CSV table of C-alpha atoms and ligand atoms in Angstrom, one decimal:
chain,number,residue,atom,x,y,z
A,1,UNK,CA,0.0,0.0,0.0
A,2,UNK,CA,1.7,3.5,-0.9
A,3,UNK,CA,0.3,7.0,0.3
A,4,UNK,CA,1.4,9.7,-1.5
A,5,UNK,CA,0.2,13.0,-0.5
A,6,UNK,CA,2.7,15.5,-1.8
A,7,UNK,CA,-0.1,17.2,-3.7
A,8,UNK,CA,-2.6,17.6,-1.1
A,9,UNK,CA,-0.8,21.2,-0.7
A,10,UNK,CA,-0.1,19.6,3.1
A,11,UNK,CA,3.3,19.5,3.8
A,12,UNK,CA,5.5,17.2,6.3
A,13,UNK,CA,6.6,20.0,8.4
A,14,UNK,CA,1.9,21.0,9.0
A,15,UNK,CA,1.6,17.0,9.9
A,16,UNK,CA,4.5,17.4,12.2
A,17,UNK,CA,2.8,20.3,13.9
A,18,UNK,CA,-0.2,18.5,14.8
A,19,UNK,CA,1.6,14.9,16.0
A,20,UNK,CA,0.5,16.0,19.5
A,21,UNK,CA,-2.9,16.5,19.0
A,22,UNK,CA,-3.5,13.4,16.4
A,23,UNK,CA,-1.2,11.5,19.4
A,24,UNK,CA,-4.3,12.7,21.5
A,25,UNK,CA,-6.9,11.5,19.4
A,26,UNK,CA,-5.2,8.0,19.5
A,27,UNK,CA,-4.7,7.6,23.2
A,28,UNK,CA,-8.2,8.8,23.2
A,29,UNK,CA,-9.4,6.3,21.2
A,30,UNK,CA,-7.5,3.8,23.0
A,31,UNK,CA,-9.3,4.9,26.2
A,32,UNK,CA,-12.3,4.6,24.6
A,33,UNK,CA,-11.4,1.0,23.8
A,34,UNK,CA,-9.5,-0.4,26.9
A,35,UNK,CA,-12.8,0.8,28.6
A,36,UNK,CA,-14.6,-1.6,26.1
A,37,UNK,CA,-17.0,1.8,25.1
A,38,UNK,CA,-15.8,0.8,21.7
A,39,UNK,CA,-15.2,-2.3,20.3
A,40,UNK,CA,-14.1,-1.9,16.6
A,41,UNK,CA,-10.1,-1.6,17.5
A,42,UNK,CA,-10.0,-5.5,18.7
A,43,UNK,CA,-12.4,-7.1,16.2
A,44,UNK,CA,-9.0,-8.1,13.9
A,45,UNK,CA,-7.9,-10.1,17.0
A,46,UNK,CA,-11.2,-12.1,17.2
A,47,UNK,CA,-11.6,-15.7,16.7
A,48,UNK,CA,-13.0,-16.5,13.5
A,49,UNK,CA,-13.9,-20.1,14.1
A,50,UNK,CA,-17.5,-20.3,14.7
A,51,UNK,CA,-17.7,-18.2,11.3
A,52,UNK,CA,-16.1,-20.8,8.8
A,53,UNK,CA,-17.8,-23.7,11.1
A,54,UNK,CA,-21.5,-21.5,10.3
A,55,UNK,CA,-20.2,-21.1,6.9
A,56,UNK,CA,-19.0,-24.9,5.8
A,57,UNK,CA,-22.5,-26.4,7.2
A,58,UNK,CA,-24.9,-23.9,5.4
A,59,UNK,CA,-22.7,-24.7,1.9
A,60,UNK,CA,-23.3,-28.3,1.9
A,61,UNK,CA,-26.7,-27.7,0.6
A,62,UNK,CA,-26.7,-24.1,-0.6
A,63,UNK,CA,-24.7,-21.5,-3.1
A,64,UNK,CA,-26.2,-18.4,-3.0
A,65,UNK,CA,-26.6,-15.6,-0.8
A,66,UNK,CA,-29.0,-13.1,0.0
A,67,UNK,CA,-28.2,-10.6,2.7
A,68,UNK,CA,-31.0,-8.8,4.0
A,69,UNK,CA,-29.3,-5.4,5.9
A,70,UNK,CA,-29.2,-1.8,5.2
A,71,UNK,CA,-26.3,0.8,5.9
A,72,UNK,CA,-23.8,-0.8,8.0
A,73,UNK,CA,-25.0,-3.9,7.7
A,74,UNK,CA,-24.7,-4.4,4.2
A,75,UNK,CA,-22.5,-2.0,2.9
A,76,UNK,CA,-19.2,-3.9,4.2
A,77,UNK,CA,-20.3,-7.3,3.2
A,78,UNK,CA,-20.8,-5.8,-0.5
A,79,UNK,CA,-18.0,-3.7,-0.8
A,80,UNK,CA,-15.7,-6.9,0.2
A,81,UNK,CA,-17.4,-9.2,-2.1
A,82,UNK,CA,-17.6,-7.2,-5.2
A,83,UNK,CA,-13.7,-5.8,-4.5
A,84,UNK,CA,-12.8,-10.1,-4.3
A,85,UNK,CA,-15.4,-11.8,-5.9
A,86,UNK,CA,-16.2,-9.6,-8.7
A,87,UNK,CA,-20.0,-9.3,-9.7
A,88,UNK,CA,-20.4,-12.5,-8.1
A,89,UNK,CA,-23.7,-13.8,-9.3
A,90,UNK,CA,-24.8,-16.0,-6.6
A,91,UNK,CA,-24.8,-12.9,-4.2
A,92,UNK,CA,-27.6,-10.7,-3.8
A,93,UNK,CA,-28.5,-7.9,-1.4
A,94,UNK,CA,-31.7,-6.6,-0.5
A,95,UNK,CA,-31.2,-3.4,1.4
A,96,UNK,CA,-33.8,-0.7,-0.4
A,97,UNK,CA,-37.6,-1.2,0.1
A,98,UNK,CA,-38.3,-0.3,-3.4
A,99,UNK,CA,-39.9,-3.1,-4.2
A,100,UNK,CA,-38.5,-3.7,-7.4
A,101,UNK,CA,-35.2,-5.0,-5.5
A,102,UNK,CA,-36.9,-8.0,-4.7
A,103,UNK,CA,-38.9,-8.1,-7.7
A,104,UNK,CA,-35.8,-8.4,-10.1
A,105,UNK,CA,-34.0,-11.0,-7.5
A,106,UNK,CA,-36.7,-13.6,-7.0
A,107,UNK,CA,-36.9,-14.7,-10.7
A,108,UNK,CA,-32.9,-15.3,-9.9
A,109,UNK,CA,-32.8,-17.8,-7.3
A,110,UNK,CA,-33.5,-21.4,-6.6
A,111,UNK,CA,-34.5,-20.7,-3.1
A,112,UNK,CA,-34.0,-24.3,-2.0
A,113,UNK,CA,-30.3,-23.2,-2.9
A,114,UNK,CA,-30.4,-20.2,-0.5
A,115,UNK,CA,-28.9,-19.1,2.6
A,116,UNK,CA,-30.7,-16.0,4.2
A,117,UNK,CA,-28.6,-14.0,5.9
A,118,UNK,CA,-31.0,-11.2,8.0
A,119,UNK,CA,-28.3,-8.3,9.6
A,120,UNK,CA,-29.9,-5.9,12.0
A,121,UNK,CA,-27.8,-5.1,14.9
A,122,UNK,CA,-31.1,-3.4,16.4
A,123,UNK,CA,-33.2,-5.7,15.3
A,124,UNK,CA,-35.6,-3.7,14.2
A,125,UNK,CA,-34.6,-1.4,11.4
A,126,UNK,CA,-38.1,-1.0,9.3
A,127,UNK,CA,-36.3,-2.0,5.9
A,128,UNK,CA,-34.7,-5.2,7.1
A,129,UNK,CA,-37.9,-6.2,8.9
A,130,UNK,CA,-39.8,-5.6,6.0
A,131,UNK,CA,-37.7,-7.5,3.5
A,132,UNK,CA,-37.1,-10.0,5.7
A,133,UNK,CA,-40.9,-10.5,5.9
A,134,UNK,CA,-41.4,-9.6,2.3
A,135,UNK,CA,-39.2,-12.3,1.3
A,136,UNK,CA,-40.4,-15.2,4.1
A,137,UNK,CA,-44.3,-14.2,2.3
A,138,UNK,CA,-42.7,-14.2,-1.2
A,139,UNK,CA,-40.9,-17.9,-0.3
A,140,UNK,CA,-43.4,-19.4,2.1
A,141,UNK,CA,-45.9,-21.7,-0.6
A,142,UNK,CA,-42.2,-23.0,-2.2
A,143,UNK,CA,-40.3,-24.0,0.8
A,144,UNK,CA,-42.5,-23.6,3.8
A,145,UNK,CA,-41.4,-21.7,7.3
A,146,UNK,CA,-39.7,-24.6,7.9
A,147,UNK,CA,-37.5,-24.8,5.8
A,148,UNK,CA,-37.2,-21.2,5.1
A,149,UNK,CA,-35.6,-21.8,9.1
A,150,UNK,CA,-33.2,-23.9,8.3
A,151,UNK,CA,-31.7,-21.7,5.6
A,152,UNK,CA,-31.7,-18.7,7.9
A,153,UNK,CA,-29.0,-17.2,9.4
A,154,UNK,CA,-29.8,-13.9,11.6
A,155,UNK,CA,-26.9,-11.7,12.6
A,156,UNK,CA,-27.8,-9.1,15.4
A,157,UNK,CA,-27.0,-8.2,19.1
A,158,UNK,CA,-26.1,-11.2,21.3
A,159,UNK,CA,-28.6,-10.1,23.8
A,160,UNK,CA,-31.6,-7.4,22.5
A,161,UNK,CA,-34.2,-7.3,20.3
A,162,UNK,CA,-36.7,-8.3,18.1
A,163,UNK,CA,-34.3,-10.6,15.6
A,164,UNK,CA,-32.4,-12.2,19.0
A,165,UNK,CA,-36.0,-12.8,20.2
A,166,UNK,CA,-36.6,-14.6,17.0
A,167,UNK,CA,-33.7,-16.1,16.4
A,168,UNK,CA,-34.1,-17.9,20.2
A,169,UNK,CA,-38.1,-18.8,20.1
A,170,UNK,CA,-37.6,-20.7,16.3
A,171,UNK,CA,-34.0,-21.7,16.8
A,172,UNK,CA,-32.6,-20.0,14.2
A,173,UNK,CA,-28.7,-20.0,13.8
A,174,UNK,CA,-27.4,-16.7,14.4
A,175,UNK,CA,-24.6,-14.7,14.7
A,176,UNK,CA,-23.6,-11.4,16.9
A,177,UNK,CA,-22.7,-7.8,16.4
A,178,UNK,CA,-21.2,-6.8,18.9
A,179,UNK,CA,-22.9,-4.0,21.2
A,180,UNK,CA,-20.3,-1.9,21.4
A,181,UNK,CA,-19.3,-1.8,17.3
A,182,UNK,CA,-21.8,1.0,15.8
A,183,UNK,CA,-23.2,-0.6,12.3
A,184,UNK,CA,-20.7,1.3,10.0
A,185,UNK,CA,-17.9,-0.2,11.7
A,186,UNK,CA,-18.7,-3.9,12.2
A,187,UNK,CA,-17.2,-5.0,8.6
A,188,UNK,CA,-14.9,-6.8,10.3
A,189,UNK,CA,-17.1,-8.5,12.4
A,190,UNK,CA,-19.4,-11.4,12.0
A,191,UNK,CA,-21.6,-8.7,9.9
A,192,UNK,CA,-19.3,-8.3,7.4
A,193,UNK,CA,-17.2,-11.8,7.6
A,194,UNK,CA,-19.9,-14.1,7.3
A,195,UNK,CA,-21.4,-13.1,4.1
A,196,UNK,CA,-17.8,-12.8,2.7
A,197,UNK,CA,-16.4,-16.2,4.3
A,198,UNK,CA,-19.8,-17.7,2.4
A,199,UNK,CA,-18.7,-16.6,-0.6
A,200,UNK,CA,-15.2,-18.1,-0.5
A,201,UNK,CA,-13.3,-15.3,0.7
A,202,UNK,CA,-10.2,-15.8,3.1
A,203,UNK,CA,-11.5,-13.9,6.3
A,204,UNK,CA,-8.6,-14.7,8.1
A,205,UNK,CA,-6.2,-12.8,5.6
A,206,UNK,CA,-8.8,-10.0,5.9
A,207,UNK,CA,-8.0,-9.9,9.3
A,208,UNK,CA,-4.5,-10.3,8.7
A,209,UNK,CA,-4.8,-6.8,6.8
A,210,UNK,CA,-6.5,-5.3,9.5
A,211,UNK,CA,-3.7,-6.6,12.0
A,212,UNK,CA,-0.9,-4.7,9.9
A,213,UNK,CA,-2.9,-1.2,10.0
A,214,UNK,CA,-3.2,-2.0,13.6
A,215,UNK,CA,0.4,-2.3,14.2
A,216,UNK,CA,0.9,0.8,12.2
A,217,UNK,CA,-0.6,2.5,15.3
A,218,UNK,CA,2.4,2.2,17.1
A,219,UNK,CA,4.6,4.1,14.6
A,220,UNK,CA,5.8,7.3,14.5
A,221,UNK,CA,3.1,9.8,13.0
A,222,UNK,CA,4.8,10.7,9.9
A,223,UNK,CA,5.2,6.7,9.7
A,224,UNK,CA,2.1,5.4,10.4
A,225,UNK,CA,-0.3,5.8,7.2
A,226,UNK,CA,-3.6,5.5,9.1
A,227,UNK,CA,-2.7,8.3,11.5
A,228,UNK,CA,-1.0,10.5,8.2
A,229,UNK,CA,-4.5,9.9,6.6
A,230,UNK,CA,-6.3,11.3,9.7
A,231,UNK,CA,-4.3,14.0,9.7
A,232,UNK,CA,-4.6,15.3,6.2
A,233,UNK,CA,-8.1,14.8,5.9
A,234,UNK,CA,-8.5,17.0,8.7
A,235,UNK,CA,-5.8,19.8,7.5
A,236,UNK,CA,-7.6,20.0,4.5
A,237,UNK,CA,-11.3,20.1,6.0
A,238,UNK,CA,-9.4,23.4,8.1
A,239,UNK,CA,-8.2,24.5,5.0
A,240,UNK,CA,-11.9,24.3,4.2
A,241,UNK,CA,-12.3,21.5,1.7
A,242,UNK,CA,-15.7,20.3,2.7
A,243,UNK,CA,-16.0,17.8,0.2
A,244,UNK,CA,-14.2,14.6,-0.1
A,245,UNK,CA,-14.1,12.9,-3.0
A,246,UNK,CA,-13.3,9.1,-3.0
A,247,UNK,CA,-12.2,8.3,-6.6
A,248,UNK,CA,-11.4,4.8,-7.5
A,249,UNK,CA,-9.9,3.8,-10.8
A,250,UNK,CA,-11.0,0.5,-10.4
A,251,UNK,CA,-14.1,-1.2,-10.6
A,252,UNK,CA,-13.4,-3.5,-8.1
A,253,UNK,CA,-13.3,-1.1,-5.4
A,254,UNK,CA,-16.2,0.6,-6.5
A,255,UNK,CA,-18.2,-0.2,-3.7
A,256,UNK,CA,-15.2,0.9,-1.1
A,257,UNK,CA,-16.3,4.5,-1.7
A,258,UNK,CA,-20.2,3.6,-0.7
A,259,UNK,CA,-18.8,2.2,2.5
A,260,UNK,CA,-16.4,5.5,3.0
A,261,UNK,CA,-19.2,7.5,2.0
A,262,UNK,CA,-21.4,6.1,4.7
A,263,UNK,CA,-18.6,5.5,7.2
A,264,UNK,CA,-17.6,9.5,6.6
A,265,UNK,CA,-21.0,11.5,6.3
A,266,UNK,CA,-23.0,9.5,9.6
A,267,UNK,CA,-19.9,9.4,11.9
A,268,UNK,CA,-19.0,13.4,11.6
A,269,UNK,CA,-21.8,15.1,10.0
A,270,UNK,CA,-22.8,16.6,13.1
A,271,UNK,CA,-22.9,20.0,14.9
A,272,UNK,CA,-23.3,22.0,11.3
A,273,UNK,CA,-19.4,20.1,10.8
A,274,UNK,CA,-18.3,17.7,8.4
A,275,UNK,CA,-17.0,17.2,5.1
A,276,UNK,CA,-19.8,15.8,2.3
A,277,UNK,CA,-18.0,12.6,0.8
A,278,UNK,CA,-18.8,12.2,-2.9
A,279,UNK,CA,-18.3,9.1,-4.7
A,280,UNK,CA,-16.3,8.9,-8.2
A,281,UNK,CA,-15.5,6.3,-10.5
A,282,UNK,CA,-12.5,6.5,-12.9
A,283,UNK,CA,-12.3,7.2,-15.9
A,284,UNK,CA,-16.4,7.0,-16.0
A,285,UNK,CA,-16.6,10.5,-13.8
A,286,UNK,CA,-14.0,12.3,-16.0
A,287,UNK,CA,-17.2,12.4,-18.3
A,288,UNK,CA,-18.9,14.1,-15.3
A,289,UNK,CA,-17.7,15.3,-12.6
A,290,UNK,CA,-14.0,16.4,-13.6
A,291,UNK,CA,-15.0,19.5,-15.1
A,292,UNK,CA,-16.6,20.5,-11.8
A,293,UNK,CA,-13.0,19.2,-9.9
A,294,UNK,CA,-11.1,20.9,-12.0
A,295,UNK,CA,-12.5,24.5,-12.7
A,296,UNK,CA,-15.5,24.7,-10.5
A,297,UNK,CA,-14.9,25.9,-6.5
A,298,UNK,CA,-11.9,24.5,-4.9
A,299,UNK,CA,-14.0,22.8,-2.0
A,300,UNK,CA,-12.7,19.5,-2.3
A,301,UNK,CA,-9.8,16.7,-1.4
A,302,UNK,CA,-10.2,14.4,-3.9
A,303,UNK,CA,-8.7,10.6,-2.8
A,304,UNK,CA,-7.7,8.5,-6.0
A,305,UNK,CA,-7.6,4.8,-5.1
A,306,UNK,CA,-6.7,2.2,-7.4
A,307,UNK,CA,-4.3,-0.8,-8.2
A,308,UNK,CA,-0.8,-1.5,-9.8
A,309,UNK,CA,-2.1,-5.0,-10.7
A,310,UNK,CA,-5.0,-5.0,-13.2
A,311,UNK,CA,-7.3,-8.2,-13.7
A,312,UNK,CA,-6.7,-9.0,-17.4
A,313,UNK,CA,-6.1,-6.8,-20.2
A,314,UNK,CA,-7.2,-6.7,-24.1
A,315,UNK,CA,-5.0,-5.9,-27.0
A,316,UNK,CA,-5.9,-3.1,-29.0
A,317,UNK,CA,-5.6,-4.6,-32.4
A,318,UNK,CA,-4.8,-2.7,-35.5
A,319,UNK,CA,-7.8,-3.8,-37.4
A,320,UNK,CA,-7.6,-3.3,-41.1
A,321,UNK,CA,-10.7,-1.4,-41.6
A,322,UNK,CA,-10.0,1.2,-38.5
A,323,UNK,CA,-5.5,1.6,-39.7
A,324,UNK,CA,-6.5,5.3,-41.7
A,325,UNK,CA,-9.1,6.7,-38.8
A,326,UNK,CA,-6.9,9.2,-36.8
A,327,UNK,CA,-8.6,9.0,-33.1
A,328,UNK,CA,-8.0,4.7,-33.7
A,329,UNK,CA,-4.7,5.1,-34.8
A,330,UNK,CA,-2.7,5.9,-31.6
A,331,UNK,CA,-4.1,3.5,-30.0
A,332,UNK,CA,-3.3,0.1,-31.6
A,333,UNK,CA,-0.7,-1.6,-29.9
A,334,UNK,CA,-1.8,-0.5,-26.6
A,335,UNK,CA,-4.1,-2.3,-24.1
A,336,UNK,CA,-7.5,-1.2,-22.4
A,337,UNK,CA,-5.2,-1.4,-19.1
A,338,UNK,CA,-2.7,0.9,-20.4
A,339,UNK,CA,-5.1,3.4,-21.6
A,340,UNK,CA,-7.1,2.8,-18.0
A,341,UNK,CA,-4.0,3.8,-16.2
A,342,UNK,CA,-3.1,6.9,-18.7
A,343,UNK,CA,-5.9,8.1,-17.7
A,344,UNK,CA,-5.6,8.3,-13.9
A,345,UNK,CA,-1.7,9.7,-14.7
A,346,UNK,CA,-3.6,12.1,-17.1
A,347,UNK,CA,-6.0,13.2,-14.4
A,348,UNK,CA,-3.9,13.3,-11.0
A,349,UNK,CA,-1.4,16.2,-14.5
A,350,UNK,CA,-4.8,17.9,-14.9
A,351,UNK,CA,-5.1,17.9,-10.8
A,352,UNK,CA,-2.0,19.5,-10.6
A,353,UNK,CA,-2.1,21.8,-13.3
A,354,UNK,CA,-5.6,23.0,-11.6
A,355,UNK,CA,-4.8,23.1,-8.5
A,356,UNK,CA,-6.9,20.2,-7.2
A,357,UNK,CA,-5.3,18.7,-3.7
A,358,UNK,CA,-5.4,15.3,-4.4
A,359,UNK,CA,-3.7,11.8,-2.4
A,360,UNK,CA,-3.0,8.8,-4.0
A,361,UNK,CA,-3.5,5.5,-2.5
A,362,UNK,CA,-1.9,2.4,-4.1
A,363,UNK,CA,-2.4,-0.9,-3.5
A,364,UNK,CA,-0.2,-3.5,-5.4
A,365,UNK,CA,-3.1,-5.6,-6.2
A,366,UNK,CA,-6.6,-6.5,-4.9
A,367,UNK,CA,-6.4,-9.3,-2.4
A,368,UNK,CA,-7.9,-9.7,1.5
A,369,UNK,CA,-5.1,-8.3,3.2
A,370,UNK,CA,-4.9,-4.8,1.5
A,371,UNK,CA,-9.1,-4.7,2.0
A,372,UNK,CA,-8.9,-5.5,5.6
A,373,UNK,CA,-5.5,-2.9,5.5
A,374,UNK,CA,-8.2,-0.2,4.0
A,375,UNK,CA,-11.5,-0.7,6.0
A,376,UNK,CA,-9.2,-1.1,9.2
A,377,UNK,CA,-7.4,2.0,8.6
A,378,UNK,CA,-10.3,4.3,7.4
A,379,UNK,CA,-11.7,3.7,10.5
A,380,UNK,CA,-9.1,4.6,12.4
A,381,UNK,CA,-8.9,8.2,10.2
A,382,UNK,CA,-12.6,8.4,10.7
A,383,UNK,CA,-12.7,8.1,14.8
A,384,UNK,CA,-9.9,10.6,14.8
A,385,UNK,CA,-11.2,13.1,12.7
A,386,UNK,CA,-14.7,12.2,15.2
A,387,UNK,CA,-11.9,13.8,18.1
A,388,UNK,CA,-10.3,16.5,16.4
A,389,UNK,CA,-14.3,18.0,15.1
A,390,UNK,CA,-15.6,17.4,18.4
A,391,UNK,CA,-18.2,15.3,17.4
A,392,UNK,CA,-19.0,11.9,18.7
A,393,UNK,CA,-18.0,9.5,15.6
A,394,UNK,CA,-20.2,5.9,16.7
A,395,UNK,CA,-23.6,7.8,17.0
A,396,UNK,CA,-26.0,9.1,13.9
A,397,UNK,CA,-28.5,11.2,16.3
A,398,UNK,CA,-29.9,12.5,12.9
A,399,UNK,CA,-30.4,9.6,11.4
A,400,UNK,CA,-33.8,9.1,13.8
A,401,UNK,CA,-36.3,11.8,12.6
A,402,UNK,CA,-37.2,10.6,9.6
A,403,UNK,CA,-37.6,7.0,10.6
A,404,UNK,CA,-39.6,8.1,13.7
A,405,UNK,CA,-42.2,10.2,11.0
A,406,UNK,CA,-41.8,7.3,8.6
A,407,UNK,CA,-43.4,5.0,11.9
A,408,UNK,CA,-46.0,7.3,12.7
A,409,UNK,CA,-47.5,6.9,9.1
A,410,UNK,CA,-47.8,3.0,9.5
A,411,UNK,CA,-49.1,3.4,12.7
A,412,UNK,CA,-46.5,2.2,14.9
A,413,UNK,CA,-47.3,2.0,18.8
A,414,UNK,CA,-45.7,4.9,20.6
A,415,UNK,CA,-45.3,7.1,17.3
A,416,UNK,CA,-49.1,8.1,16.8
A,417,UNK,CA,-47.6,12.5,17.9
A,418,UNK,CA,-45.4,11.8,14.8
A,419,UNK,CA,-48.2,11.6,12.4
A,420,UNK,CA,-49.7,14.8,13.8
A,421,UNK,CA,-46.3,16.5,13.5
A,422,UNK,CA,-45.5,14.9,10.0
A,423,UNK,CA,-49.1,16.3,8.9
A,424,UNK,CA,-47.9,20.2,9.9
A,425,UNK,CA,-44.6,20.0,8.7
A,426,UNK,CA,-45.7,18.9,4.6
A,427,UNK,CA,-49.0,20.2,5.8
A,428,UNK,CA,-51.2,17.5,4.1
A,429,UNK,CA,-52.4,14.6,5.9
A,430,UNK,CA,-50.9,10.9,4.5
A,431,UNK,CA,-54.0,9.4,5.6
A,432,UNK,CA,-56.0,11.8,3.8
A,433,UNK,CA,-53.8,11.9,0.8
A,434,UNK,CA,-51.0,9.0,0.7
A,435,UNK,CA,-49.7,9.9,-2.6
B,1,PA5,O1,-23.8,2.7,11.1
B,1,PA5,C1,-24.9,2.6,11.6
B,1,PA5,O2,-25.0,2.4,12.8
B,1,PA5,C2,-26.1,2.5,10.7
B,1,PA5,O3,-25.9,2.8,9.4
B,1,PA5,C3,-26.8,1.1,10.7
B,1,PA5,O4,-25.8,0.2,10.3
B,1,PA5,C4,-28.0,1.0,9.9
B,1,PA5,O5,-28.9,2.1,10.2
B,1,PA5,C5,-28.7,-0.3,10.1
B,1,PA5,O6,-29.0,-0.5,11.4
B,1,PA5,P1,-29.3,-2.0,12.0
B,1,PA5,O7,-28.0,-2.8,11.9
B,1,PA5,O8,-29.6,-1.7,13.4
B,1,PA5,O9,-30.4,-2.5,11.2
């Protein structure tokens, strides 16, 4: 994994001023942890075990996956599976309540060749519920409760709520999350390690990843890339770049900036602070957002994350038919890789030339131990940037409201002063009108 951030227009000597205070944030952190108030820090060190034993006994019958979760508890899973497995087709999540999600999935799946894997560390986030029932209705005539059971692993807290409740009454195998790990930081977890060990990824290497970040903790600042990160992502929110772009030049890793973008805007969006993460895909966004990067206000930090090593290449042929055309011409000989990676050189030139700050994360290749590296490290930048805004990173107060209007519509017990309030606010009535 390289870092280079010699044009972020932060230089060693503005890092070295603030070693005390990202020191701080760390010992804070570790506080926080030793104290068991958060559990993220030791979840590389956890036994994986009961994971692969889960894992090898639910694929003796089955192949696919279908992860019913939303925000934290999907968002790792997929980001690890499509970074290692590609658009693996026996995977499928159902996190949005539009119910076209599960519309387009049912048609393909042989459900007696399912494993349903519900993730709610709650318990009782209105999506997963739904889903989960949406799908148990949509499956019961084919396989029956029964078996539906049997197929069913639910991953939630060890002790509270409705899932645990469920899981224990219809003995259900289940999994935990653990109550101290907030949802977007439980990928490495059985949240996130399940649904990727199912699939055939190495957790353990994942871990292994996470392990080396972990150790980088110990370094120097100027040495230690997760504590460098925090610290220029927060130098450059002073400087007042409130947007952070995460740009991967890799298709792979799309879904890594999803799970930053999550991780990023629910941990410190808080107190009027925070910077906005935007998600970017290389070379797709040069077509669309570059022109805004480049010219348009200088607001943003824009991270470029991609790998040396590509997954197979294609020859660009000289084709008979094409040799006189002028935009062909240049590029026989080449490859779709070489042009893929011109392109990011191109960009990071037109950064420069425009004054974009800009950091450039390499990996060597794609593989578990750089993703476990990433997520591991991220989190890390994220808790310390929670310390040095002043905002509590592991809670999403915010995130309640509209959930709590949303219950009052459907009538929930306890949220009947919500529909009254909803009703002022748009100033219809849903009842009235529900369009
Ligand atoms: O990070 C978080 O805490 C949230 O994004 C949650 O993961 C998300 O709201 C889903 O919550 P739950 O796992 O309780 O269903």
């Amino acid at each position: 994994m390289k870092l280079d951030f010699s044009h972020t227009n932060i230089k060693d000597e503005e890092l070295t001023k603030i070693k005390d205070i990202l020191n701080h944030a760390l010992k804070w952190l570790w506080n926080l942890s030793e104290r068991k108030v958060i559990g993220f820090l030791e979840l590389p060190f956890r036994d994986t075990e009961h994971i692969k034993r889960l894992v090898a006994d639910k694929r003796k019958e089955l192949d696919t996956l279908i992860l019913i979760g939303i925000g934290g508890s999907s968002l790792g899973a997929e980001c690890l599976i499509k970074a290692l497995k590609g658009s693996y087709e026996k995977f499928f999540v159902l996190d949005n309540v539009d119910p076209i999600k599960l519309k387009e999935i049912l048609p393909r799946i042989d459900p007696e060749k399912c494993c349903f894997n519900v993730v709610s560390k709650s318990g009782s986030t209105a999506e997963t519920i739904a889903n989960f029932i949406a799908l148990v209705s949509a499956l019961k005539e084919k396989l029956g409760w029964e078996k539906i059971k049997e197929r069913l692993v639910i991953t939630t807290d060890p002790e509270k709520g409705s899932l645990r409740e469920l899981a224990r009454k219809e003995n259900i195998a289940s999994l935990e999350v653990p109550p101290n790990v907030a949802g977007r930081y439980s990928v490495l977890s059985d949240v996130g390690l399940f649904p990727a060990a199912f699939t055939g990824i190495d957790i353990d290497k994942v871990l292994l990843g996470a392990k080396t970040a972990y150790k980088e903790l110990d370094l120097d600042v100027l040495e230690s890339k997760p504590l460098i990160l925090s610290g220029i992502y927060w130098l450059s929110y002073l400087k007042g770049k409130r947007i952070s772009v995460m740009m991967t030049y890799s298709e792979r890793l799309e879904k890594f900036s999803d799970w930053y973008r999550q991780l990023w805007a629910e941990s410190l969006g808080k107190g009027e602070k925070g910077q906005t993460p935007v998600k970017a895909i290389g070379t797709v966004d040069q077509h669309s957002q570059i022109q805004l990067y480049n010219d348009g206000p200088k607001d943003k930090i824009i991270t470029l994350l991609h790998a040396e090593e590509l997954e197979g290449d294609f020859c660009l042929e000289e084709i008979p038919a094409f040799s006189e055309l002028e935009s062909f011409k240049y590029l026989f000989g080449h490859s779709l890789g070489e042009l893929f990676k011109a392109e990011l050189l191109g960009t990071m030139g037109a950064f420069i030339k425009y004054r974009v700050p800009f950091l450039r994360l390499t990996l060597d290749r794609i593989n578990e131990e750089n993703m476990g590296w990433l997520f591991f490290t991220y989190q890390v930048a994220t808790a310390i940037n929670g310390y040095l805004y002043g905002v509590n990173p592991f809670d999403q107060p915010a995130v309640e409201e509209g959930k709590r209007f949303a219950y009052g519509i459907l009538g929930r017990q306890g949220f009947e002063e919500k529909r009254k309030e909803l009703t002022k606010l748009l100033q219809f009535d849903f009842l009235e009108s529900p369009s």
